[in-house]
Tab-separated table of C-alpha atoms in Angstrom:
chain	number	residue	atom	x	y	z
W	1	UNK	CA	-13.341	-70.541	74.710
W	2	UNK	CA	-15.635	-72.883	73.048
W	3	UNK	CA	-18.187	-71.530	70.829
W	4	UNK	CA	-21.793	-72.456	72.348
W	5	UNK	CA	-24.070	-74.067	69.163
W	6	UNK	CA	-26.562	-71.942	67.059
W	7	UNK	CA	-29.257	-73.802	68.455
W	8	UNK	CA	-28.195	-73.239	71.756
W	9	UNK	CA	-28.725	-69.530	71.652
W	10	UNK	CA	-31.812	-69.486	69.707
W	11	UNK	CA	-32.883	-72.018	72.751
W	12	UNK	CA	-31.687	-69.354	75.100
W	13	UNK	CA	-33.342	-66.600	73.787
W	14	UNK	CA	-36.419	-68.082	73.063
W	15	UNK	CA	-36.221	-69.014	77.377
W	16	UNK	CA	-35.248	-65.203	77.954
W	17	UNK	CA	-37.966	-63.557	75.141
W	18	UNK	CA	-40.334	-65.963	74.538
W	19	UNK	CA	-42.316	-67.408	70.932
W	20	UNK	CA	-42.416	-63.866	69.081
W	21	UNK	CA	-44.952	-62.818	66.698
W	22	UNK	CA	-44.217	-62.782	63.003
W	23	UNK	CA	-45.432	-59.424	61.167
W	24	UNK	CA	-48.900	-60.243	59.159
W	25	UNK	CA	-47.696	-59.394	55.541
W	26	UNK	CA	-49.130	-60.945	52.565
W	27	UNK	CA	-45.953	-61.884	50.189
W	28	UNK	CA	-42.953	-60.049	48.928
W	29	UNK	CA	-44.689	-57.494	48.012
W	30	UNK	CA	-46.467	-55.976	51.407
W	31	UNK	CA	-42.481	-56.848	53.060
W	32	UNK	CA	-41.028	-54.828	50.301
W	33	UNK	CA	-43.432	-51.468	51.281
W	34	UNK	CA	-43.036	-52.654	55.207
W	35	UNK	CA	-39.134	-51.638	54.783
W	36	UNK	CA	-40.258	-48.603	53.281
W	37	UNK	CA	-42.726	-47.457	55.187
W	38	UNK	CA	-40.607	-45.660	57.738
W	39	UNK	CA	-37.277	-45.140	58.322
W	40	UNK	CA	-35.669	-45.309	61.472
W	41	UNK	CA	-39.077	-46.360	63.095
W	42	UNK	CA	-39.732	-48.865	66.080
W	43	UNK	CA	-41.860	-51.822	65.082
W	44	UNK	CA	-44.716	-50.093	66.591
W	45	UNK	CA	-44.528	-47.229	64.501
W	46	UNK	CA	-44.170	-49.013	61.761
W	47	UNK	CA	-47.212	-51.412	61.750
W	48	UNK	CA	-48.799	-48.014	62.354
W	49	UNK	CA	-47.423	-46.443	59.250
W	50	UNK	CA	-48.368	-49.327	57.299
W	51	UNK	CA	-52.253	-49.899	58.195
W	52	UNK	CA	-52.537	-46.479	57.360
W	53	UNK	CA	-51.390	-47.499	54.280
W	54	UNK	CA	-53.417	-49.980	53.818
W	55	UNK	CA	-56.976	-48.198	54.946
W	56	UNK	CA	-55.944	-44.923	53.340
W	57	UNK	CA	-54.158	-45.625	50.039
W	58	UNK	CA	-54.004	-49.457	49.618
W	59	UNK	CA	-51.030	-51.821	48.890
W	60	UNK	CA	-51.483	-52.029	45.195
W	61	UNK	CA	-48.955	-50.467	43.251
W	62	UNK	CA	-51.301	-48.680	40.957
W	63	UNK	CA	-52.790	-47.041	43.975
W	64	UNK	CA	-49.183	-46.253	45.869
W	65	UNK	CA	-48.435	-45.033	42.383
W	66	UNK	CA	-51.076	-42.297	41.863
W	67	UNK	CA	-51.340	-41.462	45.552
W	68	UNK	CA	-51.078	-37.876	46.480
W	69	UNK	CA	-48.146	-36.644	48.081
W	70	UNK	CA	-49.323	-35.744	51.223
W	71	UNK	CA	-51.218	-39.321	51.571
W	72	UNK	CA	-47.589	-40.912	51.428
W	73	UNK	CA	-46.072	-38.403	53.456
W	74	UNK	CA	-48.683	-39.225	56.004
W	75	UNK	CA	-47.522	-42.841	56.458
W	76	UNK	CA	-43.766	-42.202	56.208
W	77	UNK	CA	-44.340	-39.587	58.756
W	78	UNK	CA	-44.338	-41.737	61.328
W	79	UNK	CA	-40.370	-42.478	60.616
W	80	UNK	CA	-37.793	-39.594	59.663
W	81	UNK	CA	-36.702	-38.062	56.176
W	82	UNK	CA	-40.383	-38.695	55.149
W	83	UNK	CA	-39.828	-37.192	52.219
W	84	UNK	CA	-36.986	-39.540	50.893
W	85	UNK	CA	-39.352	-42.024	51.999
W	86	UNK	CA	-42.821	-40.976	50.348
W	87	UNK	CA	-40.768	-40.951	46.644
W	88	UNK	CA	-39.541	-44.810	47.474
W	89	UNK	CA	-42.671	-45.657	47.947
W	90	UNK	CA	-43.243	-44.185	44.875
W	91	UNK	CA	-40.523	-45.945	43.120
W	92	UNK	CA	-41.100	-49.462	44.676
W	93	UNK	CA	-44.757	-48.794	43.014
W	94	UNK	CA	-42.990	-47.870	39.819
W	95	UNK	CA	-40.544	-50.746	40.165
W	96	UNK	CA	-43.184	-53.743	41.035
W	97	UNK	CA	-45.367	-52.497	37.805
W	98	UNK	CA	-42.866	-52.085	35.215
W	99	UNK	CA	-40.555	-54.500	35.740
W	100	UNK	CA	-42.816	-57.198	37.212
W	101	UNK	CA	-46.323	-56.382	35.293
W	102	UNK	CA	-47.634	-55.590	39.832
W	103	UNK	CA	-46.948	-59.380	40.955
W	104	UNK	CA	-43.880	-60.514	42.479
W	105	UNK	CA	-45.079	-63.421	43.575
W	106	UNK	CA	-42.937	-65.352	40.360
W	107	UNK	CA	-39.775	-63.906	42.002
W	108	UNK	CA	-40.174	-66.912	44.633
W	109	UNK	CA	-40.322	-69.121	42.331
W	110	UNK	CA	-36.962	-68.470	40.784
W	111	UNK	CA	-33.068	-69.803	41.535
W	112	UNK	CA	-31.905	-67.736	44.874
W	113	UNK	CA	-29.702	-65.765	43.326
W	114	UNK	CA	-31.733	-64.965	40.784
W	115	UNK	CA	-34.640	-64.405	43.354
W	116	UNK	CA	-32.512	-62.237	45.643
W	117	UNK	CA	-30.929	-59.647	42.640
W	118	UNK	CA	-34.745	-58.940	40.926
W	119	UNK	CA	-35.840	-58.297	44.800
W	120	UNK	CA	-32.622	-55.887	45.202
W	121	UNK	CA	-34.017	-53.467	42.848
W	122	UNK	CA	-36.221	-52.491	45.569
W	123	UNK	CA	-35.108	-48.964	47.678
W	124	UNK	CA	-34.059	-49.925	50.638
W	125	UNK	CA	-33.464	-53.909	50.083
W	126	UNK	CA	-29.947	-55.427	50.113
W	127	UNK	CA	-28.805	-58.808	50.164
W	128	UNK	CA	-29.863	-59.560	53.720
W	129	UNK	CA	-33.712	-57.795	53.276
W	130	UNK	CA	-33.963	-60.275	50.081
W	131	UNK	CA	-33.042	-63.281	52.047
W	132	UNK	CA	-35.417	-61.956	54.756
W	133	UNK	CA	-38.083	-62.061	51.904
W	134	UNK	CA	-37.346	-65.343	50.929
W	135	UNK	CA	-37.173	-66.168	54.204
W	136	UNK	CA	-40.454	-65.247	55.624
W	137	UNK	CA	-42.286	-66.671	52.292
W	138	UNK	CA	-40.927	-69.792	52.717
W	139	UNK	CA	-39.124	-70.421	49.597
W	140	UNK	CA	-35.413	-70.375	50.857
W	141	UNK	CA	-34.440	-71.952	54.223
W	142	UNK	CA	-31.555	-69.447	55.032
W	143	UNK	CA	-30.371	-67.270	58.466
W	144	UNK	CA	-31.406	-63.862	57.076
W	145	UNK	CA	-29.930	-61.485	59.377
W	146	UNK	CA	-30.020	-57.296	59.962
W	147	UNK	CA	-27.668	-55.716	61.319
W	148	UNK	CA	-28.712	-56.183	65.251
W	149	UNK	CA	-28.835	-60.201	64.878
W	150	UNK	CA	-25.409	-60.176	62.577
W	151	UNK	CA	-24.048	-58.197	66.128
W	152	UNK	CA	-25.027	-60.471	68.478
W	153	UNK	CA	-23.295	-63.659	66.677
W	154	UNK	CA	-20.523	-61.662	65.997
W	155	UNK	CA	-19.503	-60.989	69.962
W	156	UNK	CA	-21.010	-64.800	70.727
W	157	UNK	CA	-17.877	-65.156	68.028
W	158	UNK	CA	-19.450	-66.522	64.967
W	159	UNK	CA	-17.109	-64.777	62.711
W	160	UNK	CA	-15.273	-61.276	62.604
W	161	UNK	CA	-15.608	-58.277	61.520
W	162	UNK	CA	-14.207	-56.876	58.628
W	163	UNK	CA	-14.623	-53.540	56.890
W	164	UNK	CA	-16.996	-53.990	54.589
W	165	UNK	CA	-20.029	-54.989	55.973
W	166	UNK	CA	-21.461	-57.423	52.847
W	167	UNK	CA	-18.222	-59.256	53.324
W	168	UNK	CA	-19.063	-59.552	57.433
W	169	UNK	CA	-22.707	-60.673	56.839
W	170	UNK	CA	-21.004	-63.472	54.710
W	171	UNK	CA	-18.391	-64.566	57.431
W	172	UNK	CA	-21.027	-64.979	60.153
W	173	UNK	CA	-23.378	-66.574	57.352
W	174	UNK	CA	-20.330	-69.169	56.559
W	175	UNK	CA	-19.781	-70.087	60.325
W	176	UNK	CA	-23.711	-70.883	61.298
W	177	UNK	CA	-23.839	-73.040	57.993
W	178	UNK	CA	-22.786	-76.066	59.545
W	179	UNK	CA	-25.717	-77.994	61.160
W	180	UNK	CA	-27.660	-75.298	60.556
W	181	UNK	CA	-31.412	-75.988	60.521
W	182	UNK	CA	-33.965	-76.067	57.430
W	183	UNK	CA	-37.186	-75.354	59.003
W	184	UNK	CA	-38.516	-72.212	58.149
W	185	UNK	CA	-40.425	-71.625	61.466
W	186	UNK	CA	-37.300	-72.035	63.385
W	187	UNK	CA	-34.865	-69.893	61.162
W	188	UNK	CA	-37.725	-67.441	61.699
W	189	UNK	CA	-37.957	-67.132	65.043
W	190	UNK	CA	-34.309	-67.590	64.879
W	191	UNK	CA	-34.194	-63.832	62.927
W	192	UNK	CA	-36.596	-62.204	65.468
W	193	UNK	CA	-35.223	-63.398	68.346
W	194	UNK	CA	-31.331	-62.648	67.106
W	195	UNK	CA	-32.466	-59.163	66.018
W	196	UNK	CA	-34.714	-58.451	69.281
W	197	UNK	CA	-31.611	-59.424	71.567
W	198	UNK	CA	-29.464	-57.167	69.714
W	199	UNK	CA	-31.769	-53.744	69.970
W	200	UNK	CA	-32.344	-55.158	74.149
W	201	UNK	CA	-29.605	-56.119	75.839
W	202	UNK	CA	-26.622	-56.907	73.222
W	203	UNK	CA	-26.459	-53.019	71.950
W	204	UNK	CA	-24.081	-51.839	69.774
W	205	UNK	CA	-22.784	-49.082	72.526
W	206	UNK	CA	-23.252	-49.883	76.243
W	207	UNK	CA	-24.399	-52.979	76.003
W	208	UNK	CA	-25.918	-54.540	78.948
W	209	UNK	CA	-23.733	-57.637	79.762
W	210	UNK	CA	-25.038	-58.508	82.965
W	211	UNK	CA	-28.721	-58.827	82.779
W	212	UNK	CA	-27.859	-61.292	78.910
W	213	UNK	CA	-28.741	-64.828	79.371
W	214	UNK	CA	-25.428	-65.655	77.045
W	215	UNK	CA	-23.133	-63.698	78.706
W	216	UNK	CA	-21.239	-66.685	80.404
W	217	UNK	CA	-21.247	-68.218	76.462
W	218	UNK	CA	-20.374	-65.123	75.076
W	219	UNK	CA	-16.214	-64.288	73.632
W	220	UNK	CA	-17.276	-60.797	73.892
W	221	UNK	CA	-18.278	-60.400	77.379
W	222	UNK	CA	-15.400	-62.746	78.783
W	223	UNK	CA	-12.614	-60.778	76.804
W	224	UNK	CA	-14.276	-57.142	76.523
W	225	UNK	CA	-18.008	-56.669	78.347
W	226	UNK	CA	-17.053	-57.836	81.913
């Protein structure tokens, strides 16, 4: 079957979801310590965890730094292994002030590759959370995608899957590149959207087929879902 256009399903979505909010976060910086803030957490959860950051410790990496233990734990409570998660705050604090003096804001400013390798020395950012980064600060028009978007192109047949996932993430990447657009607002909502659709309707197990506005576009559903 023929492969219905990137711009197509965004439209589609958009119809089925409507405009979606982007998160309020000031920089790299405040997305770095929103990944970190909980693990495993809905969004909900995790704009709690981080205004409690924000009231009770702060964002600046001094004061994430010298926070007491059981003021981190408080915030990464509110996801699991909070523990794991209280020390990577911790080390992202360590991280952004010895290696980039507390400002990351330079980082955008840099060559993409360049820009996406200084922001993977983050915990818990790979390839895909620094083009999400770059991405949501406006300095590199590209389809960041986690793991529920990369899903739902993947069955609307953008691509296959392979074992290793980086190599995946770069299939599906290759096969939207072509007429794909460069404003950021778009590739944006493009992200939410793609990711929102995945954790809704296209799931990784049971996936509800029948109520998804792309089902009668989708290679998965004709050959598999139905």
């Amino acid at each position: 079957m023929a492969r219905i256009p990137l711009t197509q399903v965004v439209d589609c979505l958009q119809a089925h979801y409507g405009q979606l909010k982007v998160p309020r976060l000031a920089g790299p910086w405040e997305m770095i310590l929103w990944e970190n803030v909980a693990y495993l957490a809905d969004d909900e959860r995790r704009r709690e965890a981080f205004q409690i950051l924000k009231k009770r410790i702060g964002t600046a990496p001094g004061r994430i730094l010298l926070a007491p233990d059981e003021a981190l734990l408080e915030v990464t409570s509110h996801g699991i292994v909070a523990e794991q998660f209280a020390k990577k705050l911790r080390k992202c604090a360590q991280i952004a002030l010895e290696e980039f003096d507390g400002d990351l804001r330079p980082v955008l400013k840099l060559p993409i590759a360049k820009a996406k390798k200084a922001l993977q020395r983050f915990p818990g950012i790979g390839e895909p959370g620094a083009e999400k980064i770059l991405l949501f600060c406006q300095t590199q028009p590209v389809l960041a995608l986690e793991s529920n978007g990369l899903r739902v192109l993947l069955r609307l047949g953008f691509g296959e899957e392979k074992k290793s996932y980086s190599t995946t993430y770069r299939i599906v990447q290759k096969a939207v590149e072509e007429g794909l657009a460069t404003d950021y607002s778009w590739l944006i909502q493009a992200h939410l959207l793609l990711r929102l659709h995945g954790q809704e309707l296209c799931k990784r197990t049971k996936p509800e087929c029948k109520k998804c506005p792309l089902a009668v576009d989708c290679e998965f559903y004709q050959t598999e879902g139905a």
